[in-house]
mmCIF file of C-alpha atoms in Angstrom:
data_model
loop_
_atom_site.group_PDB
_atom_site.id
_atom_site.type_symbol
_atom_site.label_atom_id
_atom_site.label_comp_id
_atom_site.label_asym_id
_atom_site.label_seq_id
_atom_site.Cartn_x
_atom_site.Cartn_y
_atom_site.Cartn_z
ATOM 1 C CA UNK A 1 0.000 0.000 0.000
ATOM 2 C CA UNK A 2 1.600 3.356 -0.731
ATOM 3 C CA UNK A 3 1.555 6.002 1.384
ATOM 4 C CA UNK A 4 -1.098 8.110 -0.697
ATOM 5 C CA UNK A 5 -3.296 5.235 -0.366
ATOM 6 C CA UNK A 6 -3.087 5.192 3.535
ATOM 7 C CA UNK A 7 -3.608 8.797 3.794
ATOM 8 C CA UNK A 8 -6.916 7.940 1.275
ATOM 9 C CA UNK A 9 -8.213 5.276 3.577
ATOM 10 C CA UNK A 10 -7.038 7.533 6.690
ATOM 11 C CA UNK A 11 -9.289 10.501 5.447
ATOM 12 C CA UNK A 12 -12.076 8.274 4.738
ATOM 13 C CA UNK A 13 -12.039 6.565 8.175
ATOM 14 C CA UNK A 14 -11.160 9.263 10.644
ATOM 15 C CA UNK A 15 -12.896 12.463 11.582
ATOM 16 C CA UNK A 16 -11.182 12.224 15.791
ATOM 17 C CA UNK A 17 -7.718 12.028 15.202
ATOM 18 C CA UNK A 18 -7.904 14.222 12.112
ATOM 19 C CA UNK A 19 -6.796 12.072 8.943
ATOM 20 C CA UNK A 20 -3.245 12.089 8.588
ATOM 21 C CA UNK A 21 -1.238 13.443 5.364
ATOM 22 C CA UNK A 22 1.378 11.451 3.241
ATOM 23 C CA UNK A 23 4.050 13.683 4.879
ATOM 24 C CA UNK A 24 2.749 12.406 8.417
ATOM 25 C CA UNK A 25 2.815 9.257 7.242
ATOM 26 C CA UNK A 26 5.816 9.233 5.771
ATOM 27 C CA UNK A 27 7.550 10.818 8.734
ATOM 28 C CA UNK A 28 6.695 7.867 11.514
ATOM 29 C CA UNK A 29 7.822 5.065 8.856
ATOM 30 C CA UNK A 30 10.675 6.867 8.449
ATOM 31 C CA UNK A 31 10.875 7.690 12.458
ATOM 32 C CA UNK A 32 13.493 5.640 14.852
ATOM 33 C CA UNK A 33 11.776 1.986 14.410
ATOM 34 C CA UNK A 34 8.840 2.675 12.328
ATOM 35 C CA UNK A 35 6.868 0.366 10.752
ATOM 36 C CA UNK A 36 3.622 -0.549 9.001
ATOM 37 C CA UNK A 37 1.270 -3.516 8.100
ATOM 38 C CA UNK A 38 -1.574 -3.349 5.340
ATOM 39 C CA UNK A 39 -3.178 -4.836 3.342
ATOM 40 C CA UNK A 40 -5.335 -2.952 0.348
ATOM 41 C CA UNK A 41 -8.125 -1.934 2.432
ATOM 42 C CA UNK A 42 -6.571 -1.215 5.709
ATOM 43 C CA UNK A 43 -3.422 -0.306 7.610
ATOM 44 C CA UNK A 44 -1.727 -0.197 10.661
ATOM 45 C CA UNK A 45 1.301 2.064 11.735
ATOM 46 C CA UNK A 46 3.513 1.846 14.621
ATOM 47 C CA UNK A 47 6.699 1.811 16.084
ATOM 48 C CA UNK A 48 8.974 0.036 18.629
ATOM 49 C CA UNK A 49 11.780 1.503 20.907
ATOM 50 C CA UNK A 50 13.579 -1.077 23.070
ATOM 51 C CA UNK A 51 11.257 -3.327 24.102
ATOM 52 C CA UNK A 52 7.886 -1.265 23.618
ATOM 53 C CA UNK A 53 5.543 -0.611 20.392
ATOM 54 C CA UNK A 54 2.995 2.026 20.010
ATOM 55 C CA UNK A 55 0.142 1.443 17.737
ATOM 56 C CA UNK A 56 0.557 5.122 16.397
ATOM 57 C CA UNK A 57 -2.728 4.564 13.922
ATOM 58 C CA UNK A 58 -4.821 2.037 12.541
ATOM 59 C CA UNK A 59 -7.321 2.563 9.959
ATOM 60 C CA UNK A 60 -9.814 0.917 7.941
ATOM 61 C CA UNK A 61 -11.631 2.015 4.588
ATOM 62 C CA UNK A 62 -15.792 2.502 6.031
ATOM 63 C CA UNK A 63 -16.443 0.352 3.101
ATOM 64 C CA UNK A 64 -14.511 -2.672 4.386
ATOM 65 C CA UNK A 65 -15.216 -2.186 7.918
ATOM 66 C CA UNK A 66 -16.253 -5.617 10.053
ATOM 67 C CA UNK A 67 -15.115 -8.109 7.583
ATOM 68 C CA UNK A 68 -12.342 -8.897 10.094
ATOM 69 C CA UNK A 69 -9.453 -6.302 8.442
ATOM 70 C CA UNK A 70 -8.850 -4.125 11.777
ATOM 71 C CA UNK A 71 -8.301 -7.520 13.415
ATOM 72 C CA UNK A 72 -5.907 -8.493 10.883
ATOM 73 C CA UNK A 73 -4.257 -5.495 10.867
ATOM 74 C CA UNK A 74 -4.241 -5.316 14.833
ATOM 75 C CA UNK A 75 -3.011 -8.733 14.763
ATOM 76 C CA UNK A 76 -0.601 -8.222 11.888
ATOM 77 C CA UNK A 77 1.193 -4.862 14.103
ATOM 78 C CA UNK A 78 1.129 -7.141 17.258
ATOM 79 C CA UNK A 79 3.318 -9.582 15.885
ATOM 80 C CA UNK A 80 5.397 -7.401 13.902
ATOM 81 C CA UNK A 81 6.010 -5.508 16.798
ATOM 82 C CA UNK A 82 7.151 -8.870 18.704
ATOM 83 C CA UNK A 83 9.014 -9.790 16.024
ATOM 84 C CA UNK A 84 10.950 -6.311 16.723
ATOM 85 C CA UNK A 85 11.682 -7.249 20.438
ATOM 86 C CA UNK A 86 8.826 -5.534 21.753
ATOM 87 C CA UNK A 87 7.176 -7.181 24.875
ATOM 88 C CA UNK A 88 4.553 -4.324 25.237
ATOM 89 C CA UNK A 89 1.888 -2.173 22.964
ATOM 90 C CA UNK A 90 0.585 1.117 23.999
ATOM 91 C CA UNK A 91 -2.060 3.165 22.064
ATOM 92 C CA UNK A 92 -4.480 5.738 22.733
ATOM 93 C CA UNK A 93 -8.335 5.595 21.458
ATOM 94 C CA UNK A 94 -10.537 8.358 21.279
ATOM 95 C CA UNK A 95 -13.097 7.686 24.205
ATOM 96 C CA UNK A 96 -16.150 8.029 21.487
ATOM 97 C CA UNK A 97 -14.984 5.397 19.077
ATOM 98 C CA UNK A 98 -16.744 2.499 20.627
ATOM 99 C CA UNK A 99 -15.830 0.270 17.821
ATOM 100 C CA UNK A 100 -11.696 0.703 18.155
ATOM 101 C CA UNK A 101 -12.156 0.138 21.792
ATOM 102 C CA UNK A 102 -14.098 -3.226 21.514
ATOM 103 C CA UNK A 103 -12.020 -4.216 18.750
ATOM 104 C CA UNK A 104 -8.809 -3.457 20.873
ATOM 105 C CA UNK A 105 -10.816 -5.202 23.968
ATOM 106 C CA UNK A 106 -11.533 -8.340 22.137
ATOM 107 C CA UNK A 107 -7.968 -8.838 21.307
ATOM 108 C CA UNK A 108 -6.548 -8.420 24.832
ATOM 109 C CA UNK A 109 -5.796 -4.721 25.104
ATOM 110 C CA UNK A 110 -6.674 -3.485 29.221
ATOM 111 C CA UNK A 111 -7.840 0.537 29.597
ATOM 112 C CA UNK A 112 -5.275 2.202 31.588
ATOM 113 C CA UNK A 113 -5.856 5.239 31.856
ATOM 114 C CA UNK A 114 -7.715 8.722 30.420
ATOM 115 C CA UNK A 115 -5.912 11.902 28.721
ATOM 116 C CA UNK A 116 -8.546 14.431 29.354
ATOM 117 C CA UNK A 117 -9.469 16.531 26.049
ATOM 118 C CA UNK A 118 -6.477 14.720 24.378
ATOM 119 C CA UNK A 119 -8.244 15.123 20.729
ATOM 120 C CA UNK A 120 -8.880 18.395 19.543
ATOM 121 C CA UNK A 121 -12.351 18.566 18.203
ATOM 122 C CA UNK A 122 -15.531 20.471 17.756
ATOM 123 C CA UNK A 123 -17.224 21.469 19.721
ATOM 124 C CA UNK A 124 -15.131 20.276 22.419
ATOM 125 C CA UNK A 125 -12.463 17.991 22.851
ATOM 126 C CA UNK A 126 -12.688 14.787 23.070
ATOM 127 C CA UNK A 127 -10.885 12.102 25.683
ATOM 128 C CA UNK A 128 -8.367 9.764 24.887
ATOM 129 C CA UNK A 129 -8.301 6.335 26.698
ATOM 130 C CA UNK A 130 -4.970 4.997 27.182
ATOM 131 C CA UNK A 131 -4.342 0.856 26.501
ATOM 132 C CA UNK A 132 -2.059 -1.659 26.704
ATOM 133 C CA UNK A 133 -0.991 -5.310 26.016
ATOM 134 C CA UNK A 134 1.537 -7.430 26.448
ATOM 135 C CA UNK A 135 3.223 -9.030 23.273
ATOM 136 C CA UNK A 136 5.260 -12.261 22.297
ATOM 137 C CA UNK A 137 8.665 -11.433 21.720
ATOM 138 C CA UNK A 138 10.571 -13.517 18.237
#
């Protein structure tokens, strides 16, 4: 998937973070141990540092959503972040997308915590609830 494809399915799937541009994009791949995972209708990006990974963003094109691709995608950082030597995930959800959070739920992820207005949004900002996991290293 190239990176003006991501920042397609990024600005058709997000309205809280705001979609992200190729030059974001291209910045954390590039960024000390960035990475990605995709497939063509969705993508996840992240990075490890030592032994932790943050799931920076994961996004799914609406018209593919639950047909199992932000599982695989999840899934698909998860282990390439193990793979890296990580042995924990962090990420931060917005605390109004109830889909992420059960998707992130189902897989394992704990709630650890809450950034208060975190996103900026209108009218007001919006929470972000902080997860984690533990991964597989190898």
């Amino acid at each position: 998937m190239t990176p003006e494809e991501m920042e397609a399915i990024h600005a058709r799937a997000m309205t809280v973070p705001s979609p992200w541009s190729v030059e974001t994009i291209l910045e954390f791949v590039a960024g000390p141990g960035g990475f990605v995972v995709a497939n063509e209708k969705g993508f996840a990006l992240g990075r490890v540092i030592i032994d932790e990974a943050e799931l920076l963003t994961l996004a799914v094109d609406p018209d593919a959503q639950r047909k199992g691709i932000g599982g695989w995608c999840l899934h698909a950082f998860e282990s390439e972040a193990g793979r890296r030597g990580a042995r924990r995930a962090f990420l931060e959800v917005a605390a109004t997308n109830q889909a992420a959070r059960t998707l992130y739920a189902k897989a394992g992820w704990r709630e650890d915590g809450v950034r208060r207005g975190y996103y900026h949004a209108k009218p007001a900002p919006i929470d972000a609830i902080t997860m984690s996991k533990a991964l597989q290293s190898g």
